[in-house]
CSV table of C-alpha atoms in Angstrom, one decimal:
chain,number,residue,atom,x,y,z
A,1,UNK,CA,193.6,153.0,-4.1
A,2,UNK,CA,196.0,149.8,-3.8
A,3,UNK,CA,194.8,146.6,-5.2
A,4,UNK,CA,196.1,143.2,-5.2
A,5,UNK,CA,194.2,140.4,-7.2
A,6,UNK,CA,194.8,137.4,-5.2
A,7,UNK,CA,194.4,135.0,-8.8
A,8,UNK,CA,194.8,131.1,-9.7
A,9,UNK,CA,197.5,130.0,-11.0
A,10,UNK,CA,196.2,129.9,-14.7
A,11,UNK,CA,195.3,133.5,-14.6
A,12,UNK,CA,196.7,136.3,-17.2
A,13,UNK,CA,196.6,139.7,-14.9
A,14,UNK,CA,199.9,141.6,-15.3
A,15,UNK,CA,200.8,144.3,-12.4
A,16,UNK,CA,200.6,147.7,-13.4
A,17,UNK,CA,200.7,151.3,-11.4
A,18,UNK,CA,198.9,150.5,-8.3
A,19,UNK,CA,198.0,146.7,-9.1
A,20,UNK,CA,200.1,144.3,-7.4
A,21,UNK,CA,198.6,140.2,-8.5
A,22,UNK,CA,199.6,137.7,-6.3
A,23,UNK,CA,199.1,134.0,-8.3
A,24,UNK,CA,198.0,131.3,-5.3
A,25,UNK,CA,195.4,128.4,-4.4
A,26,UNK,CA,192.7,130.6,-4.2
A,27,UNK,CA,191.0,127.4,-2.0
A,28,UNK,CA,193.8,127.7,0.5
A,29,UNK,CA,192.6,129.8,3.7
A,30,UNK,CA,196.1,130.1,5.3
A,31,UNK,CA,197.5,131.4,2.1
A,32,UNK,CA,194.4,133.9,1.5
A,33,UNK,CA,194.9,134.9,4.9
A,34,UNK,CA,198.9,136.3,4.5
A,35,UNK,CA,197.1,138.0,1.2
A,36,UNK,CA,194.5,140.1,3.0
A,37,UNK,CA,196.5,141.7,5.8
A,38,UNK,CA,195.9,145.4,5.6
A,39,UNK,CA,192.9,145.5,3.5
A,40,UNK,CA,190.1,147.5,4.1
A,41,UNK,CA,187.6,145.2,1.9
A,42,UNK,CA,187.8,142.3,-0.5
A,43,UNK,CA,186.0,141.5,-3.8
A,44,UNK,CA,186.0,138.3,-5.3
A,45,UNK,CA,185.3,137.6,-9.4
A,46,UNK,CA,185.8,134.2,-8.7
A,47,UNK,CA,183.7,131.6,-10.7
A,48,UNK,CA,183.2,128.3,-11.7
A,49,UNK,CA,184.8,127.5,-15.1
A,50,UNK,CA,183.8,125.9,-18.0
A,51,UNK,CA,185.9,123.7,-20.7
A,52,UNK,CA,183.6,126.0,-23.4
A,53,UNK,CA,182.0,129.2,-21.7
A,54,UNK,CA,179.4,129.7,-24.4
A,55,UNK,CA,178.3,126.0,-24.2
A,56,UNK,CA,175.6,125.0,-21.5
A,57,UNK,CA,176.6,121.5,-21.1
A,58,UNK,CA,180.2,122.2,-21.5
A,59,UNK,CA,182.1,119.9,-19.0
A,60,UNK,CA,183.1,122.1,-15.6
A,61,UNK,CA,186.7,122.7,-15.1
A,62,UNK,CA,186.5,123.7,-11.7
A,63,UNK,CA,184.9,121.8,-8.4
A,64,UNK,CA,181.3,121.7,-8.3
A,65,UNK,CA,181.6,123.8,-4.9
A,66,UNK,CA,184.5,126.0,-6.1
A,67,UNK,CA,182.7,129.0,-5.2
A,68,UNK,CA,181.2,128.2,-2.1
A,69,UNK,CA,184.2,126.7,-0.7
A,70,UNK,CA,186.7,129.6,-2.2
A,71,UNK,CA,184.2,132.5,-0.6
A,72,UNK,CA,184.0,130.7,3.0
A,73,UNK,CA,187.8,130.3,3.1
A,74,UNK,CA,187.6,134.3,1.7
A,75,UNK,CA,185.2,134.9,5.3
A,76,UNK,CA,187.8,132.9,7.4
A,77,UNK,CA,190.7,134.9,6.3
A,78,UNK,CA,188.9,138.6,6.7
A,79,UNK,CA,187.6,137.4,10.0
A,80,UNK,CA,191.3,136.6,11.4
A,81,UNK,CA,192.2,139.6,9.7
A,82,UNK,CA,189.5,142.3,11.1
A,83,UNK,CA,188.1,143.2,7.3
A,84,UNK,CA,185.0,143.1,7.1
A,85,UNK,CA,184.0,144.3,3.6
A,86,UNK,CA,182.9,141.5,1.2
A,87,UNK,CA,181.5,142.0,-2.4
A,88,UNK,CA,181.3,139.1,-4.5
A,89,UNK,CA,179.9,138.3,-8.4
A,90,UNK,CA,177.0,136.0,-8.3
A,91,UNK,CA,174.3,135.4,-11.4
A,92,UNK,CA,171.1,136.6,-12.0
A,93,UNK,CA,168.8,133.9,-11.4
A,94,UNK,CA,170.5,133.2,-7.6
A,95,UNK,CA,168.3,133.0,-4.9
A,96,UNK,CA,165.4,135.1,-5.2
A,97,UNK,CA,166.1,136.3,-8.5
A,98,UNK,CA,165.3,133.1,-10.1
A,99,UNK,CA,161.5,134.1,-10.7
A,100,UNK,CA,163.0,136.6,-13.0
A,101,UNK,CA,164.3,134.3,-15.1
A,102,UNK,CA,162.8,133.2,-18.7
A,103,UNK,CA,161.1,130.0,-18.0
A,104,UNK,CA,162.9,128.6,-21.0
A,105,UNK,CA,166.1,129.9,-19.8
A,106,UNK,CA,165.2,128.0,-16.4
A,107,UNK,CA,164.8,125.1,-18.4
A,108,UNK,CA,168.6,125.3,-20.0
A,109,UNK,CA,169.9,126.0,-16.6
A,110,UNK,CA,168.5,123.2,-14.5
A,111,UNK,CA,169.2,120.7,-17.5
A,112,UNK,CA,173.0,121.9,-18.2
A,113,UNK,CA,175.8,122.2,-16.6
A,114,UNK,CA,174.6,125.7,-15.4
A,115,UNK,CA,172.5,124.0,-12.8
A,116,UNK,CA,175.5,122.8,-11.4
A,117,UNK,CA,177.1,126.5,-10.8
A,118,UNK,CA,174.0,128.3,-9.8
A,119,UNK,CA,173.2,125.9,-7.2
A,120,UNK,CA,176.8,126.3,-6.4
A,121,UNK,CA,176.2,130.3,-6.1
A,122,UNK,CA,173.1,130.0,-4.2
A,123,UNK,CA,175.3,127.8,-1.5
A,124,UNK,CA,177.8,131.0,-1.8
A,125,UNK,CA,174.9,133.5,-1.1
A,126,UNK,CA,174.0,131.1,2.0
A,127,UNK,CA,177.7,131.4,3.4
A,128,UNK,CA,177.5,135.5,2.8
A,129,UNK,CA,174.4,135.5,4.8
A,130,UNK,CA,175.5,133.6,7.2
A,131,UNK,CA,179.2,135.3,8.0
A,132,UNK,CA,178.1,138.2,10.1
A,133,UNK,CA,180.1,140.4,7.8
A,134,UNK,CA,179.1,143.6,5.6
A,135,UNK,CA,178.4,141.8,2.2
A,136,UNK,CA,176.8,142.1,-1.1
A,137,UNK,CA,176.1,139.5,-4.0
A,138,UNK,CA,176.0,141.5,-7.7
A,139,UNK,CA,174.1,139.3,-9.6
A,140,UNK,CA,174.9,140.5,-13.6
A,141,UNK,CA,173.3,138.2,-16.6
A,142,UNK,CA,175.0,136.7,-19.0
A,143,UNK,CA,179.1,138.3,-19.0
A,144,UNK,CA,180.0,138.9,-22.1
A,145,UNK,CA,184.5,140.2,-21.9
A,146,UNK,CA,184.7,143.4,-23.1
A,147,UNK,CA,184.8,147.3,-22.3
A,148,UNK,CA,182.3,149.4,-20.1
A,149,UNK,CA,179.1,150.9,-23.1
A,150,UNK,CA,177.1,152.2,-20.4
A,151,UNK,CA,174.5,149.5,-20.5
A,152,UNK,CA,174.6,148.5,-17.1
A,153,UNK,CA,170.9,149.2,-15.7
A,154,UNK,CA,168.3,146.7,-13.7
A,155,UNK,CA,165.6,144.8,-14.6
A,156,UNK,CA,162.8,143.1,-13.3
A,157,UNK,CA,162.8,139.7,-16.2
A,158,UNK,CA,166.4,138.3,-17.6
A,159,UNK,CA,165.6,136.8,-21.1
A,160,UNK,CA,167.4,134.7,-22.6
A,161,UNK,CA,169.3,136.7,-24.8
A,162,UNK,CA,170.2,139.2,-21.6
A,163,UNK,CA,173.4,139.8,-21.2
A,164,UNK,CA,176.3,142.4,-19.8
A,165,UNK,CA,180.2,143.4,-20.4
A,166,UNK,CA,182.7,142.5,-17.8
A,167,UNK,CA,183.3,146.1,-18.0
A,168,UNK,CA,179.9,147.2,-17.2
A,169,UNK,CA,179.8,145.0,-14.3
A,170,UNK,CA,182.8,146.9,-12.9
């Protein structure tokens, strides 16, 4: 396979054999559009970022609706390009996931900053629904950055200790 990570400016991917990464406004439809001409799918990592990751009420670094607005400009630019492919992270706890969640854990997430991104996400799950196109939402817990250990698996309660490697996810 060819990839090319369309990535923000602040991003730290290098290119490698078979990895080209472009840096751009991801929120930028015109710009996304030039980047997916001759794909055959896109998947999108993108996120909401957080001054502290591992702090709840951490201030948000990105728009409010960064996800929601980056993933329907994402749809625009597949649909003027003929992909129609679309796999996206979301969170566990999104849509109708969020009886699954801890009721503690529900408690920390409508109080903190969290609230703010997961009602972001469930805006970006409304948008997939609504695009016409062949999607899918993976919704891992908590990411923690490191390599694949095989723990990937589902489950029908997220705790709040729950959590996943980035590799895992992949």
């Amino acid at each position: 396979h060819r990839i090319k990570a369309v990535v923000r400016s602040t991003a730290a991917i290098e290119p490698s054999d078979g990895l080209e990464v472009v840096q751009c406004d991801i929120l930028d439809p015109s710009i996304l559009r030039d980047q997916i001409v001759g794909t055959d799918a896109v998947v999108s990592c993108l996120g909401i970022r957080k001054k502290d990751p591992a702090d709840p009420w951490s201030p948000l670094l990105s728009p409010v609706d960064f996800t929601t607005r980056s993933t329907a400009g994402v749809i625009e630019a597949m649909k003027e390009n003929g992909v129609e492919r679309l796999v996206v992270i979301s969170s566990a706890g999104i849509g109708d996931s969020w009886e699954k969640v801890d009721t503690e854990l529900q408690d920390v997430i409508q109080s903190s900053s969290i609230g703010k991104i997961f009602l972001d996400l469930n805006n970006m799950e409304k948008v997939l629904e609504s695009s016409g196109l062949d999607t899918l939402a993976i919704r891992p817990v908590a990411l923690i950055d490191d390599e694949a250990n095989g723990g990937a698996h589902i489950v029908n309660r997220f705790e709040k200790t729950s959590k996943i490697f980035t590799g895992d996810v992949a």
